[in-house]
């Protein structure tokens, strides 16, 4: 028998089996998901609003800092502190978008590290204050939001004591310099998104490494993991080798706003999952994407069940004392939250990328 | 007596004499010349590409921990300058394999085998069947007699030289095809049902990937292609059509998967099935007598191919689903067969204080390493031992390491891969079944 004939026969058989195995053959399925639409929604409803909002609040912070340095009083200090909290809350909604214009570039690290590094080094900050501040060196733990926080909230100081600290011009200059550095970096990112980058981002609809979906996904997971590992795990002393809790490692230690910020960060991550704006307007996000793929419904159900568990664990953390105090005195609720976040990790970290077919590394293994 | 005649009959029926004579017959060298020219070129290109992409840093120099190949724990990366040296040597030897003759060829083939295999053995993370295939081809290139110059169209070589490469390629394809005969691949069209829609943005073919039927067609075609392509390549009448299929098939895999230059390697290697010339070679030389060297070579080759044929089946000796346990998974030509991913959370406990901490894997592993480790039990074990030793060094008392590993296989909800209560420091990686792997 002619071998070509055998090949054709076998191919035909294969075709036939394929057709038999699926009922709605040849018609395009509902599964065609428009990644471009999801990306557009994320850019328009989440990313650009997040950086716009952040830009506005950093500008306000800058103005209050001007006012404070011109006349340092407990009143101007308090209004400066308030502006810091608002701006830093806005940052929680932008810290997941640490790619593209906010990503690494040469010696410049991602925006997250440049303006959001914690814990800061008091020694380095004080050194920079008394020396010549340089906001472009490797001392990322001596600049950014949390260096500013240390300067204006201090550690166990009364407002008057804090105000007194600002009697030197150098301290004033450093404060203004640190805020203007944040302002410059945020505005760079914002103008890139408002300029051509949005189009570039929305048009890059693939799923390979470097594609918009892959970058968005990666940083989404990183933001989530940072909450678990750095905002909770480390201060709780849950790292191997730690012999006790280290509450001073929490984010926003000096203002005592750790819990508030953590909560905002969790909401921001959840918003990306839903494709939801900060105001609550729902659009296409990872959840919608998952709805279109094999195994997606089961994953959505499992993820959202765990989200509920995370939320109730968060609700059980008392808001009457700071996270640092709780970690020191009664860590159980915070520990429980850490555990629930731990349980949540796999849904975001591996299940999602696996069933969506998003590549997270440059070359694949045989087992992909 | 009876025994003797039985062996005689067996030998006759196997026609060992005839096979041996056919294999030692001299044939036109051009197919092999084309093969080694293309292979050498691609190897040189591959090494240049590897350096160009900065992978020497990313893969070998930056990581603080490397996953070892079983039995090759002694292979370690060299300092940067030597790693670059190894790659330059690899490029030079690839060129030598391409155009060299006599001792230049021999030295090049051996150097290429050693340098390439060395770089592959540094870290198990980057294991691919394709790399294993390339190492085998390099080894086979070492064992053959020095070939004639590639531009000599009249030259001849022993038939077996061509046959061993064809046989190796045949094993790769057919075993890859057989591995595709499983429930998920053929009946569920998984993992293609996941991979194809993820590429629905590709021009022209992209829209096809959203159709329900497409993954089924691709799965079945892929299985049939792998099982049968060699036979169609062997047959003169179907060869050209088969080769076109080879080009289409591998171009598609190249577009769909991030497997670098390997589609090109397969497209290049299968050229060996072509004759590149007409009629019999100019001067059919008489068979040379069997020398001990020849016999030894034959023995090595027989042993190699026996290993090739048998080793991939070792998975049958282990309990459970090989896709899940990965016991006996590697070196079996299971290529792009499943979609698997995991999240591995390691807990390290100080035996004295009882304090247990959670590891942040990214403190020690790059994303690629973490991803591969999180779904493969032997790598999980290696990392656990690394962690135990690391924390013992920084002062933990007799650290116990356990891991909670959730793995999703072909879009199924993730489940525990291994017993999360087992102290992995007490376990060793051997060929014995790993009892701490949980059933799928």
PDB file of C-alpha atoms in Angstrom, chain A residues 1-35 205-209 225 228-230 236-245 289 292-296 298-299 302 338-339 342-343 345-368, chain B residues 55 59 125-131 186-188 190-191 193-195 197-201 209-213 216-217 220-221 224 228 231-232 234-235 237-238 245 255-259 326 329 334-343 345-348 355-363 367-372 375 391 394 396 404 406-415:
ATOM      1  CA  UNK A   1       0.000   0.000   0.000  1.00  0.00           C
ATOM      2  CA  UNK A   2       1.174   3.445  -0.824  1.00  0.00           C
ATOM      3  CA  UNK A   3       2.550   5.162   2.240  1.00  0.00           C
ATOM      4  CA  UNK A   4       1.062   8.492   1.311  1.00  0.00           C
ATOM      5  CA  UNK A   5      -2.292   6.751   1.392  1.00  0.00           C
ATOM      6  CA  UNK A   6      -1.607   5.454   4.877  1.00  0.00           C
ATOM      7  CA  UNK A   7      -0.675   8.938   5.999  1.00  0.00           C
ATOM      8  CA  UNK A   8      -3.833  10.419   4.547  1.00  0.00           C
ATOM      9  CA  UNK A   9      -5.954   7.689   6.085  1.00  0.00           C
ATOM     10  CA  UNK A  10      -4.435   8.191   9.501  1.00  0.00           C
ATOM     11  CA  UNK A  11      -4.784  11.937   9.255  1.00  0.00           C
ATOM     12  CA  UNK A  12      -8.395  11.520   8.241  1.00  0.00           C
ATOM     13  CA  UNK A  13      -8.983   9.245  11.195  1.00  0.00           C
ATOM     14  CA  UNK A  14      -7.394  11.791  13.476  1.00  0.00           C
ATOM     15  CA  UNK A  15      -9.568  14.539  12.068  1.00  0.00           C
ATOM     16  CA  UNK A  16     -12.657  12.449  12.500  1.00  0.00           C
ATOM     17  CA  UNK A  17     -11.874  11.627  16.105  1.00  0.00           C
ATOM     18  CA  UNK A  18     -11.218  15.269  16.753  1.00  0.00           C
ATOM     19  CA  UNK A  19     -14.593  16.188  15.349  1.00  0.00           C
ATOM     20  CA  UNK A  20     -16.373  13.489  17.275  1.00  0.00           C
ATOM     21  CA  UNK A  21     -14.744  14.547  20.538  1.00  0.00           C
ATOM     22  CA  UNK A  22     -16.182  18.006  20.350  1.00  0.00           C
ATOM     23  CA  UNK A  23     -19.760  18.824  19.654  1.00  0.00           C
ATOM     24  CA  UNK A  24     -19.626  22.383  18.461  1.00  0.00           C
ATOM     25  CA  UNK A  25     -16.975  21.829  15.829  1.00  0.00           C
ATOM     26  CA  UNK A  26     -15.980  24.566  13.413  1.00  0.00           C
ATOM     27  CA  UNK A  27     -17.901  27.348  15.060  1.00  0.00           C
ATOM     28  CA  UNK A  28     -15.690  29.768  16.925  1.00  0.00           C
ATOM     29  CA  UNK A  29     -16.269  29.312  20.621  1.00  0.00           C
ATOM     30  CA  UNK A  30     -17.008  31.854  23.294  1.00  0.00           C
ATOM     31  CA  UNK A  31     -13.480  31.196  24.468  1.00  0.00           C
ATOM     32  CA  UNK A  32     -11.968  33.793  22.183  1.00  0.00           C
ATOM     33  CA  UNK A  33     -11.018  36.326  24.825  1.00  0.00           C
ATOM     34  CA  UNK A  34      -9.966  39.768  23.763  1.00  0.00           C
ATOM     35  CA  UNK A  35      -6.802  40.479  25.706  1.00  0.00           C
ATOM     36  CA  UNK A 205      -1.517  41.457  23.070  1.00  0.00           C
ATOM     37  CA  UNK A 206       0.657  38.336  23.274  1.00  0.00           C
ATOM     38  CA  UNK A 207       1.245  36.101  26.267  1.00  0.00           C
ATOM     39  CA  UNK A 208       5.010  35.612  25.991  1.00  0.00           C
ATOM     40  CA  UNK A 209       7.563  37.108  28.315  1.00  0.00           C
ATOM     41  CA  UNK A 225       3.693  38.462  47.503  1.00  0.00           C
ATOM     42  CA  UNK A 228       2.675  38.554  52.485  1.00  0.00           C
ATOM     43  CA  UNK A 229       6.473  38.425  52.675  1.00  0.00           C
ATOM     44  CA  UNK A 230       7.544  41.936  53.551  1.00  0.00           C
ATOM     45  CA  UNK A 236       6.127  38.802  62.287  1.00  0.00           C
ATOM     46  CA  UNK A 237       9.450  37.005  62.425  1.00  0.00           C
ATOM     47  CA  UNK A 238       8.251  34.262  60.111  1.00  0.00           C
ATOM     48  CA  UNK A 239      11.458  34.028  58.087  1.00  0.00           C
ATOM     49  CA  UNK A 240      13.737  31.119  58.947  1.00  0.00           C
ATOM     50  CA  UNK A 241      16.690  32.404  60.911  1.00  0.00           C
ATOM     51  CA  UNK A 242      14.655  35.099  62.630  1.00  0.00           C
ATOM     52  CA  UNK A 243      14.551  34.370  66.313  1.00  0.00           C
ATOM     53  CA  UNK A 244      11.820  36.833  67.201  1.00  0.00           C
ATOM     54  CA  UNK A 245       9.295  39.232  65.752  1.00  0.00           C
ATOM     55  CA  UNK A 289      -9.939  36.269  31.145  1.00  0.00           C
ATOM     56  CA  UNK A 292     -12.888  32.063  28.978  1.00  0.00           C
ATOM     57  CA  UNK A 293     -10.412  29.234  29.491  1.00  0.00           C
ATOM     58  CA  UNK A 294     -10.340  25.552  30.408  1.00  0.00           C
ATOM     59  CA  UNK A 295     -10.451  25.106  34.169  1.00  0.00           C
ATOM     60  CA  UNK A 296     -11.068  28.824  34.686  1.00  0.00           C
ATOM     61  CA  UNK A 298     -13.005  26.223  39.110  1.00  0.00           C
ATOM     62  CA  UNK A 299     -10.026  28.477  39.694  1.00  0.00           C
ATOM     63  CA  UNK A 302     -11.339  28.601  44.607  1.00  0.00           C
ATOM     64  CA  UNK A 338      -0.315  35.840  56.970  1.00  0.00           C
ATOM     65  CA  UNK A 339      -1.370  32.197  56.866  1.00  0.00           C
ATOM     66  CA  UNK A 342       0.019  32.062  52.157  1.00  0.00           C
ATOM     67  CA  UNK A 343      -2.846  29.771  51.229  1.00  0.00           C
ATOM     68  CA  UNK A 345      -0.524  32.380  46.900  1.00  0.00           C
ATOM     69  CA  UNK A 346      -0.814  29.348  44.638  1.00  0.00           C
ATOM     70  CA  UNK A 347      -4.008  30.605  42.989  1.00  0.00           C
ATOM     71  CA  UNK A 348      -2.282  33.763  41.825  1.00  0.00           C
ATOM     72  CA  UNK A 349       1.254  32.542  41.485  1.00  0.00           C
ATOM     73  CA  UNK A 350       1.071  29.289  39.531  1.00  0.00           C
ATOM     74  CA  UNK A 351      -2.513  28.219  38.840  1.00  0.00           C
ATOM     75  CA  UNK A 352      -3.404  31.378  36.975  1.00  0.00           C
ATOM     76  CA  UNK A 353      -0.383  31.601  34.707  1.00  0.00           C
ATOM     77  CA  UNK A 354      -0.598  27.885  34.021  1.00  0.00           C
ATOM     78  CA  UNK A 355      -4.169  27.765  32.804  1.00  0.00           C
ATOM     79  CA  UNK A 356      -3.932  31.084  31.008  1.00  0.00           C
ATOM     80  CA  UNK A 357      -0.743  29.967  29.252  1.00  0.00           C
ATOM     81  CA  UNK A 358       1.150  33.111  30.261  1.00  0.00           C
ATOM     82  CA  UNK A 359       4.922  32.728  30.016  1.00  0.00           C
ATOM     83  CA  UNK A 360       6.871  34.038  32.950  1.00  0.00           C
ATOM     84  CA  UNK A 361      10.358  32.899  31.925  1.00  0.00           C
ATOM     85  CA  UNK A 362      12.323  33.329  28.740  1.00  0.00           C
ATOM     86  CA  UNK A 363      12.643  29.714  27.749  1.00  0.00           C
ATOM     87  CA  UNK A 364      10.268  26.971  28.560  1.00  0.00           C
ATOM     88  CA  UNK A 365      10.963  23.558  29.952  1.00  0.00           C
ATOM     89  CA  UNK A 366       9.578  20.329  28.610  1.00  0.00           C
ATOM     90  CA  UNK A 367       7.161  20.204  31.456  1.00  0.00           C
ATOM     91  CA  UNK A 368       5.381  23.401  30.561  1.00  0.00           C
TER      92      UNK A 368
ATOM     93  CA  UNK B  55      22.212  33.947  29.429  1.00  0.00           C
ATOM     94  CA  UNK B  59      21.794  30.976  33.874  1.00  0.00           C
ATOM     95  CA  UNK B 125      16.586  23.892  35.653  1.00  0.00           C
ATOM     96  CA  UNK B 126      17.328  24.368  31.986  1.00  0.00           C
ATOM     97  CA  UNK B 127      16.979  20.715  31.025  1.00  0.00           C
ATOM     98  CA  UNK B 128      15.223  20.176  27.733  1.00  0.00           C
ATOM     99  CA  UNK B 129      14.977  16.968  25.743  1.00  0.00           C
ATOM    100  CA  UNK B 130      16.431  18.917  22.871  1.00  0.00           C
ATOM    101  CA  UNK B 131      19.625  19.616  24.776  1.00  0.00           C
ATOM    102  CA  UNK B 186      -5.794  12.682  22.607  1.00  0.00           C
ATOM    103  CA  UNK B 187      -9.187  12.840  24.293  1.00  0.00           C
ATOM    104  CA  UNK B 188      -9.009  16.129  26.174  1.00  0.00           C
ATOM    105  CA  UNK B 190      -4.742  19.099  26.715  1.00  0.00           C
ATOM    106  CA  UNK B 191      -2.441  20.991  27.048  1.00  0.00           C
ATOM    107  CA  UNK B 193      -6.416  23.559  24.638  1.00  0.00           C
ATOM    108  CA  UNK B 194      -4.483  25.909  26.944  1.00  0.00           C
ATOM    109  CA  UNK B 195      -1.579  26.802  24.703  1.00  0.00           C
ATOM    110  CA  UNK B 197      -5.845  30.175  22.703  1.00  0.00           C
ATOM    111  CA  UNK B 198      -2.913  31.901  24.431  1.00  0.00           C
ATOM    112  CA  UNK B 199      -1.560  32.509  20.928  1.00  0.00           C
ATOM    113  CA  UNK B 200      -4.757  33.667  19.269  1.00  0.00           C
ATOM    114  CA  UNK B 201      -3.168  37.030  18.537  1.00  0.00           C
ATOM    115  CA  UNK B 209      -6.648  28.823  17.690  1.00  0.00           C
ATOM    116  CA  UNK B 210      -9.913  29.977  19.199  1.00  0.00           C
ATOM    117  CA  UNK B 211     -11.865  27.206  17.497  1.00  0.00           C
ATOM    118  CA  UNK B 212     -12.857  24.283  19.667  1.00  0.00           C
ATOM    119  CA  UNK B 213     -11.670  21.753  17.137  1.00  0.00           C
ATOM    120  CA  UNK B 216      -7.908  18.278  18.825  1.00  0.00           C
ATOM    121  CA  UNK B 217      -6.603  18.450  15.286  1.00  0.00           C
ATOM    122  CA  UNK B 220      -3.838  14.159  16.766  1.00  0.00           C
ATOM    123  CA  UNK B 221      -1.702  15.507  14.011  1.00  0.00           C
ATOM    124  CA  UNK B 224       0.702  10.944  14.147  1.00  0.00           C
ATOM    125  CA  UNK B 228       5.230   8.260  11.523  1.00  0.00           C
ATOM    126  CA  UNK B 231       8.927   6.277   7.925  1.00  0.00           C
ATOM    127  CA  UNK B 232       7.824   8.854   5.408  1.00  0.00           C
ATOM    128  CA  UNK B 234      12.831   6.948   4.776  1.00  0.00           C
ATOM    129  CA  UNK B 235      10.678   6.311   1.753  1.00  0.00           C
ATOM    130  CA  UNK B 237       8.560   8.640  -2.797  1.00  0.00           C
ATOM    131  CA  UNK B 238       7.186  10.416   0.246  1.00  0.00           C
ATOM    132  CA  UNK B 245       5.707  18.587   6.811  1.00  0.00           C
ATOM    133  CA  UNK B 255       6.068  30.099  16.881  1.00  0.00           C
ATOM    134  CA  UNK B 256       4.068  28.576  19.721  1.00  0.00           C
ATOM    135  CA  UNK B 257       6.734  27.665  22.218  1.00  0.00           C
ATOM    136  CA  UNK B 258       9.804  29.379  23.538  1.00  0.00           C
ATOM    137  CA  UNK B 259      12.232  26.655  22.555  1.00  0.00           C
ATOM    138  CA  UNK B 326       8.000  12.777  37.129  1.00  0.00           C
ATOM    139  CA  UNK B 329      10.107  11.425  33.120  1.00  0.00           C
ATOM    140  CA  UNK B 334       8.449  13.696  26.430  1.00  0.00           C
ATOM    141  CA  UNK B 335       8.465  16.997  24.644  1.00  0.00           C
ATOM    142  CA  UNK B 336       5.945  19.768  25.345  1.00  0.00           C
ATOM    143  CA  UNK B 337       3.483  17.229  26.648  1.00  0.00           C
ATOM    144  CA  UNK B 338       1.851  18.856  29.606  1.00  0.00           C
ATOM    145  CA  UNK B 339       1.051  22.160  31.221  1.00  0.00           C
ATOM    146  CA  UNK B 340       2.252  21.959  34.763  1.00  0.00           C
ATOM    147  CA  UNK B 341       3.045  24.586  37.359  1.00  0.00           C
ATOM    148  CA  UNK B 342       3.347  24.780  41.081  1.00  0.00           C
ATOM    149  CA  UNK B 343       3.811  26.946  44.119  1.00  0.00           C
ATOM    150  CA  UNK B 345       6.324  26.966  50.152  1.00  0.00           C
ATOM    151  CA  UNK B 346       9.217  25.742  52.266  1.00  0.00           C
ATOM    152  CA  UNK B 347       9.182  25.694  56.045  1.00  0.00           C
ATOM    153  CA  UNK B 348      12.423  25.480  57.972  1.00  0.00           C
ATOM    154  CA  UNK B 355      10.564  27.903  65.748  1.00  0.00           C
ATOM    155  CA  UNK B 356       9.482  27.408  62.139  1.00  0.00           C
ATOM    156  CA  UNK B 357      10.029  30.000  59.422  1.00  0.00           C
ATOM    157  CA  UNK B 358       8.712  30.395  55.887  1.00  0.00           C
ATOM    158  CA  UNK B 359      11.231  30.718  53.062  1.00  0.00           C
ATOM    159  CA  UNK B 360      10.993  33.373  50.372  1.00  0.00           C
ATOM    160  CA  UNK B 361      12.249  31.268  47.445  1.00  0.00           C
ATOM    161  CA  UNK B 362      13.209  34.318  45.414  1.00  0.00           C
ATOM    162  CA  UNK B 363      15.892  35.029  47.990  1.00  0.00           C
ATOM    163  CA  UNK B 367      12.205  32.895  38.530  1.00  0.00           C
ATOM    164  CA  UNK B 368      13.115  30.146  36.066  1.00  0.00           C
ATOM    165  CA  UNK B 369      14.656  27.974  38.757  1.00  0.00           C
ATOM    166  CA  UNK B 370      11.757  28.525  41.102  1.00  0.00           C
ATOM    167  CA  UNK B 371       9.227  27.679  38.423  1.00  0.00           C
ATOM    168  CA  UNK B 372      10.917  24.409  37.418  1.00  0.00           C
ATOM    169  CA  UNK B 375       6.674  21.034  40.185  1.00  0.00           C
ATOM    170  CA  UNK B 391      20.217  27.616  57.690  1.00  0.00           C
ATOM    171  CA  UNK B 394      23.712  30.501  59.863  1.00  0.00           C
ATOM    172  CA  UNK B 396      19.751  26.967  63.172  1.00  0.00           C
ATOM    173  CA  UNK B 404       3.805  22.579  50.952  1.00  0.00           C
ATOM    174  CA  UNK B 406       0.525  22.767  45.201  1.00  0.00           C
ATOM    175  CA  UNK B 407       0.690  21.725  41.568  1.00  0.00           C
ATOM    176  CA  UNK B 408      -1.754  22.156  38.717  1.00  0.00           C
ATOM    177  CA  UNK B 409      -1.508  19.676  35.867  1.00  0.00           C
ATOM    178  CA  UNK B 410      -3.257  20.363  32.583  1.00  0.00           C
ATOM    179  CA  UNK B 411      -5.667  22.975  33.955  1.00  0.00           C
ATOM    180  CA  UNK B 412      -6.898  20.808  36.822  1.00  0.00           C
ATOM    181  CA  UNK B 413      -7.290  22.448  40.218  1.00  0.00           C
ATOM    182  CA  UNK B 414      -3.973  22.429  42.051  1.00  0.00           C
ATOM    183  CA  UNK B 415      -3.320  19.716  44.618  1.00  0.00           C
TER     184      UNK B 415
END
